[in-house]
Structures are given as C-alpha cells and as structure tokens.
Amino acid sequence: MTNTDESAFSQRHPKDGQKFTDLIHLVRPDWTLEVFAVKDGVFPDNLMRFDGAIITGSPASVRSGAEWTERLLELIRAMHAAGLPLFGACFGHQAIALALGGEIGNNPGGWFHGLIRNETLARPDWARDLPDTVNLYGSHVEQVTALPEGAIPLSWSEGCPVSGFAIDATVYTTQHHPEMTPGFIAALTEEMAGALGPELAAKARASLAEPADRTVFAETVARFFEQAARD
C-alpha cells in the first residue's frame, strides 16, 4: 500500500489495502491478501512466501526521491528478478515502469479524473475476455512516457498512450483504479473539485453516469496471478 493520504477525507473511507482486497474478493472470495504499508516503511521480510504482489495507487510521485519510494523501487527490481508476479495500479503502474528502466512524466494537459475509456491494444491470455473498450475509474497527473525493455502496451486512454502494459507473464499494470467503487470516486471527485477546476470537475461528474468494468477487470487480475502460478 503506497497511498500517503492521511486527510480527514481518507479516514472516512476504506484504505487501499481493503479496496484491493474487496476487488479480488469480487472474483476470488477465498483468496488471502496481506497488506504492507510501505509508505510507512513497512515492507515484507520474505518475498517468496507470497504468490505475487499488488502495488497500489498514491498521491505521491514515484519521482519524489523519498526513502520509502526508493526502497520500493529496489524491491520491485528484486521481485521481478525472482520472477514474482507483479500487478500495479496508477502509482504502482508507474513505479514498476520506473524501477525496470522506463520513464515517467507529467500529463501534458494536467489532470485526468473520472471514468476513463481504455482502448485495448493487446490481450495476453489472462486478459483474453476483455472488451475492445474497458471503462475504469482514474485520477492521475503523471504517466508512463517510455516503457521498460521488453514491455508490451496493453491499452491506451485519452492523453495517455500507455494506460497499461505487460512484461512476459510476470508484470501486469494499469494507469487507472479498478479498486475504486462508484461511491468512492464520486466522493473523491467532490474532494478534488477545487484542484481539478470547474470544467474538469463537471466533466468528471458527468463521466460517472456510466459504470466501470470493475468485475471483468478484476477477473483479469486473478487470472494473471493464476497463470503465473502454473508456469
């Protein structure tokens, strides 16, 4: 868990560890997840007792140079070298890219927030049932601008040419937030309305009239870890 938000708003909502647990339990209710608040310096001591790892989103920047961020990038490299399956969302997507040799930059147009349409570019076996367009909630002001060596782009969204990528069968990412519920993204939109500005806030509110493809995307995450366990 990388989310550094400790505001009063965050205290009124489930933490990201719970959000991702709930996401996985939509499709694999018997799976067990353990949460490490790496943003507080809490890291796993034994990687190999896990079947894989999820790296969450955060308002922090992967380029901050913070001690915990640098330690996380080192851990990502170690996990990847060991062949441990990694799924990353938003900050996690960017952290995996940066740790493995990619580049991160600011969005040219500023914030993207609300329901985001992702056009599917490639379908690994675990994502074979994804539709051509996948709607996910998103909120980001940075993005992956260059992929690591060997990475394949899986999707793109408006203003974001790489909204997801894969490396072999051991890395799967999305720039967006499959863990967010409709109620949470609506509340977050109101919380961020001042930062977004009136035009973008209105656009974000309007976008939320459509549903996100949370369950179908959660299934791809589960299948990603399952196929890695079989290999």
GROMACS .gro file of C-alpha atoms in nm:
model
  231
    1MET     CA    1   0.000   0.000   0.000
    2THR     CA    2   0.154   0.325  -0.117
    3ASN     CA    3  -0.129   0.573  -0.056
    4THR     CA    4   0.008   0.858   0.157
    5ASP     CA    5  -0.324   1.040   0.205
    6GLU     CA    6  -0.396   1.068   0.578
    7SER     CA    7  -0.650   1.350   0.545
    8ALA     CA    8  -0.988   1.361   0.716
    9PHE     CA    9  -1.136   1.255   0.381
   10SER     CA   10  -0.924   0.941   0.372
   11GLN     CA   11  -1.026   0.850   0.727
   12ARG     CA   12  -1.390   0.836   0.618
   13HIS     CA   13  -1.323   0.570   0.353
   14PRO     CA   14  -1.165   0.224   0.336
   15LYS     CA   15  -0.787   0.217   0.298
   16ASP     CA   16  -0.640   0.098  -0.031
   17GLY     CA   17  -0.542  -0.237   0.116
   18GLN     CA   18  -0.908  -0.302   0.189
   19LYS     CA   19  -1.016  -0.170  -0.150
   20PHE     CA   20  -0.788  -0.413  -0.334
   21THR     CA   21  -0.889  -0.699  -0.107
   22ASP     CA   22  -1.252  -0.624  -0.190
   23LEU     CA   23  -1.169  -0.607  -0.561
   24ILE     CA   24  -1.005  -0.951  -0.561
   25HIS     CA   25  -1.285  -1.094  -0.349
   26LEU     CA   26  -1.535  -0.993  -0.619
   27VAL     CA   27  -1.399  -1.282  -0.824
   28ARG     CA   28  -1.188  -1.495  -0.583
   29PRO     CA   29  -1.358  -1.470  -0.242
   30ASP     CA   30  -1.136  -1.739  -0.088
   31TRP     CA   31  -0.802  -1.566  -0.162
   32THR     CA   32  -0.598  -1.423   0.123
   33LEU     CA   33  -0.425  -1.085   0.093
   34GLU     CA   34  -0.176  -0.932   0.335
   35VAL     CA   35  -0.122  -0.556   0.340
   36PHE     CA   36   0.213  -0.382   0.388
   37ALA     CA   37   0.205  -0.002   0.432
   38VAL     CA   38   0.533   0.059   0.251
   39LYS     CA   39   0.467   0.433   0.263
   40ASP     CA   40   0.518   0.396   0.640
   41GLY     CA   41   0.834   0.188   0.594
   42VAL     CA   42   0.656  -0.146   0.647
   43PHE     CA   43   0.797  -0.392   0.393
   44PRO     CA   44   0.766  -0.771   0.358
   45ASP     CA   45   1.060  -0.961   0.503
   46ASN     CA   46   1.025  -1.271   0.285
   47LEU     CA   47   0.907  -1.227  -0.071
   48MET     CA   48   0.894  -1.594  -0.154
   49ARG     CA   49   0.613  -1.676   0.087
   50PHE     CA   50   0.377  -1.489  -0.148
   51ASP     CA   51   0.227  -1.594  -0.481
   52GLY     CA   52   0.251  -1.237  -0.610
   53ALA     CA   53   0.227  -0.871  -0.520
   54ILE     CA   54  -0.007  -0.578  -0.589
   55ILE     CA   55   0.126  -0.222  -0.573
   56THR     CA   56  -0.147   0.035  -0.514
   57GLY     CA   57  -0.206   0.394  -0.618
   58SER     CA   58  -0.095   0.703  -0.429
   59PRO     CA   59  -0.099   1.083  -0.448
   60ALA     CA   60   0.278   1.061  -0.401
   61SER     CA   61   0.505   1.077  -0.706
   62VAL     CA   62   0.730   0.786  -0.797
   63ARG     CA   63   0.988   1.053  -0.882
   64SER     CA   64   0.985   1.209  -0.533
   65GLY     CA   65   1.311   1.051  -0.419
   66ALA     CA   66   1.153   0.972  -0.081
   67GLU     CA   67   1.332   0.700   0.113
   68TRP     CA   68   1.035   0.463   0.107
   69THR     CA   69   0.985   0.519  -0.265
   70GLU     CA   70   1.348   0.439  -0.346
   71ARG     CA   71   1.327   0.128  -0.128
   72LEU     CA   72   1.011   0.022  -0.311
   73LEU     CA   73   1.182   0.061  -0.649
   74GLU     CA   74   1.462  -0.165  -0.524
   75LEU     CA   75   1.205  -0.417  -0.402
   76ILE     CA   76   1.031  -0.416  -0.740
   77ARG     CA   77   1.360  -0.496  -0.910
   78ALA     CA   78   1.421  -0.779  -0.665
   79MET     CA   79   1.069  -0.920  -0.713
   80HIS     CA   80   1.100  -0.903  -1.090
   81ALA     CA   81   1.442  -1.071  -1.086
   82ALA     CA   82   1.293  -1.350  -0.874
   83GLY     CA   83   1.002  -1.394  -1.116
   84LEU     CA   84   0.738  -1.294  -0.861
   85PRO     CA   85   0.422  -1.178  -1.043
   86LEU     CA   86   0.357  -0.805  -1.002
   87PHE     CA   87   0.036  -0.613  -1.064
   88GLY     CA   88   0.048  -0.235  -1.037
   89ALA     CA   89  -0.227   0.030  -1.048
   90CYS     CA   90  -0.165   0.404  -1.102
   91PHE     CA   91   0.136   0.478  -0.877
   92GLY     CA   92   0.210   0.103  -0.889
   93HIS     CA   93   0.199   0.104  -1.271
   94GLN     CA   94   0.441   0.396  -1.279
   95ALA     CA   95   0.668   0.254  -1.007
   96ILE     CA   96   0.709  -0.076  -1.188
   97ALA     CA   97   0.787   0.105  -1.514
   98LEU     CA   98   1.043   0.334  -1.349
   99ALA     CA   99   1.209   0.057  -1.148
  100LEU     CA  100   1.259  -0.157  -1.458
  101GLY     CA  101   1.404   0.116  -1.680
  102GLY     CA  102   1.105   0.311  -1.809
  103GLU     CA  103   1.035   0.682  -1.776
  104ILE     CA  104   0.764   0.890  -1.608
  105GLY     CA  105   0.649   1.241  -1.699
  106ASN     CA  106   0.371   1.489  -1.630
  107ASN     CA  107   0.048   1.468  -1.826
  108PRO     CA  108   0.072   1.739  -2.095
  109GLY     CA  109  -0.285   1.851  -2.025
  110GLY     CA  110  -0.283   1.818  -1.646
  111TRP     CA  111  -0.526   1.602  -1.450
  112PHE     CA  112  -0.729   1.314  -1.587
  113HIS     CA  113  -1.005   1.221  -1.347
  114GLY     CA  114  -1.334   1.030  -1.357
  115LEU     CA  115  -1.441   0.736  -1.569
  116ILE     CA  116  -1.168   0.672  -1.826
  117ARG     CA  117  -1.220   0.481  -2.151
  118ASN     CA  118  -0.930   0.246  -2.225
  119GLU     CA  119  -0.890   0.105  -2.574
  120THR     CA  120  -0.749  -0.247  -2.569
  121LEU     CA  121  -0.432  -0.292  -2.777
  122ALA     CA  122  -0.329  -0.646  -2.682
  123ARG     CA  123  -0.477  -0.935  -2.487
  124PRO     CA  124  -0.243  -1.167  -2.300
  125ASP     CA  125  -0.403  -1.500  -2.214
  126TRP     CA  126  -0.516  -1.376  -1.872
  127ALA     CA  127  -0.696  -1.080  -2.036
  128ARG     CA  128  -0.844  -1.267  -2.332
  129ASP     CA  129  -1.202  -1.177  -2.238
  130LEU     CA  130  -1.150  -0.800  -2.214
  131PRO     CA  131  -1.374  -0.599  -2.447
  132ASP     CA  132  -1.231  -0.356  -2.700
  133THR     CA  133  -1.313  -0.068  -2.463
  134VAL     CA  134  -1.266  -0.102  -2.087
  135ASN     CA  135  -1.404   0.167  -1.856
  136LEU     CA  136  -1.208   0.222  -1.535
  137TYR     CA  137  -1.205   0.499  -1.278
  138GLY     CA  138  -0.890   0.708  -1.292
  139SER     CA  139  -0.716   1.003  -1.131
  140HIS     CA  140  -0.364   1.092  -1.238
  141VAL     CA  141  -0.141   1.386  -1.327
  142GLU     CA  142   0.166   1.177  -1.426
  143GLN     CA  143   0.204   0.888  -1.667
  144VAL     CA  144   0.449   0.639  -1.819
  145THR     CA  145   0.625   0.813  -2.108
  146ALA     CA  146   0.869   0.533  -2.201
  147LEU     CA  147   0.827   0.162  -2.140
  148PRO     CA  148   1.088  -0.068  -1.986
  149GLU     CA  149   1.270  -0.304  -2.219
  150GLY     CA  150   1.051  -0.597  -2.318
  151ALA     CA  151   0.725  -0.433  -2.212
  152ILE     CA  152   0.417  -0.455  -2.435
  153PRO     CA  153   0.149  -0.181  -2.421
  154LEU     CA  154  -0.190  -0.333  -2.342
  155SER     CA  155  -0.414  -0.026  -2.365
  156TRP     CA  156  -0.432   0.347  -2.421
  157SER     CA  157  -0.666   0.618  -2.300
  158GLU     CA  158  -0.721   0.984  -2.381
  159GLY     CA  159  -0.392   1.171  -2.339
  160CYS     CA  160  -0.223   0.857  -2.207
  161PRO     CA  161  -0.063   0.639  -2.478
  162VAL     CA  162   0.037   0.370  -2.224
  163SER     CA  163  -0.252   0.312  -1.984
  164GLY     CA  164  -0.141  -0.045  -1.918
  165PHE     CA  165   0.146  -0.277  -2.004
  166ALA     CA  166   0.278  -0.628  -1.953
  167ILE     CA  167   0.621  -0.787  -1.938
  168ASP     CA  168   0.614  -1.156  -2.028
  169ALA     CA  169   0.376  -1.328  -1.784
  170THR     CA  170   0.511  -1.165  -1.468
  171VAL     CA  171   0.409  -0.798  -1.490
  172TYR     CA  172   0.059  -0.656  -1.546
  173THR     CA  173  -0.036  -0.292  -1.493
  174THR     CA  174  -0.298  -0.024  -1.538
  175GLN     CA  175  -0.269   0.352  -1.502
  176HIS     CA  176  -0.619   0.352  -1.355
  177HIS     CA  177  -0.803   0.243  -1.038
  178PRO     CA  178  -1.003  -0.080  -1.069
  179GLU     CA  179  -1.027  -0.090  -0.688
  180MET     CA  180  -1.235   0.230  -0.663
  181THR     CA  181  -1.609   0.190  -0.612
  182PRO     CA  182  -1.872   0.423  -0.764
  183GLY     CA  183  -1.935   0.580  -0.424
  184PHE     CA  184  -1.569   0.642  -0.357
  185ILE     CA  185  -1.486   0.802  -0.695
  186ALA     CA  186  -1.792   1.027  -0.661
  187ALA     CA  187  -1.676   1.140  -0.315
  188LEU     CA  188  -1.317   1.181  -0.436
  189THR     CA  189  -1.436   1.396  -0.726
  190GLU     CA  190  -1.604   1.636  -0.485
  191GLU     CA  191  -1.298   1.637  -0.258
  192MET     CA  192  -1.073   1.723  -0.553
  193ALA     CA  193  -1.310   1.965  -0.727
  194GLY     CA  194  -1.103   2.268  -0.631
  195ALA     CA  195  -0.781   2.117  -0.761
  196LEU     CA  196  -0.948   1.995  -1.080
  197GLY     CA  197  -1.116   2.326  -1.162
  198PRO     CA  198  -1.482   2.375  -1.259
  199GLU     CA  199  -1.457   2.248  -1.618
  200LEU     CA  200  -1.273   1.924  -1.540
  201ALA     CA  201  -1.478   1.863  -1.226
  202ALA     CA  202  -1.800   1.893  -1.429
  203LYS     CA  203  -1.663   1.658  -1.695
  204ALA     CA  204  -1.563   1.407  -1.427
  205ARG     CA  205  -1.907   1.418  -1.263
  206ALA     CA  206  -2.076   1.360  -1.598
  207SER     CA  207  -1.848   1.065  -1.676
  208LEU     CA  208  -1.962   0.884  -1.362
  209ALA     CA  209  -2.306   0.826  -1.510
  210GLU     CA  210  -2.155   0.523  -1.687
  211PRO     CA  211  -2.044   0.214  -1.492
  212ALA     CA  212  -1.685   0.098  -1.462
  213ASP     CA  213  -1.586  -0.252  -1.575
  214ARG     CA  214  -1.459  -0.346  -1.228
  215THR     CA  215  -1.559  -0.712  -1.221
  216VAL     CA  216  -1.433  -0.802  -1.567
  217PHE     CA  217  -1.104  -0.629  -1.492
  218ALA     CA  218  -1.077  -0.798  -1.151
  219GLU     CA  219  -1.110  -1.131  -1.330
  220THR     CA  220  -0.807  -1.048  -1.546
  221VAL     CA  221  -0.602  -0.969  -1.235
  222ALA     CA  222  -0.698  -1.301  -1.076
  223ARG     CA  223  -0.618  -1.492  -1.394
  224PHE     CA  224  -0.285  -1.311  -1.417
  225PHE     CA  225  -0.177  -1.448  -1.080
  226GLU     CA  226  -0.323  -1.791  -1.157
  227GLN     CA  227  -0.137  -1.833  -1.486
  228ALA     CA  228   0.188  -1.719  -1.323
  229ALA     CA  229   0.144  -1.983  -1.052
  230ARG     CA  230   0.100  -2.252  -1.318
  231ASP     CA  231   0.412  -2.157  -1.518
   0.00000   0.00000   0.00000
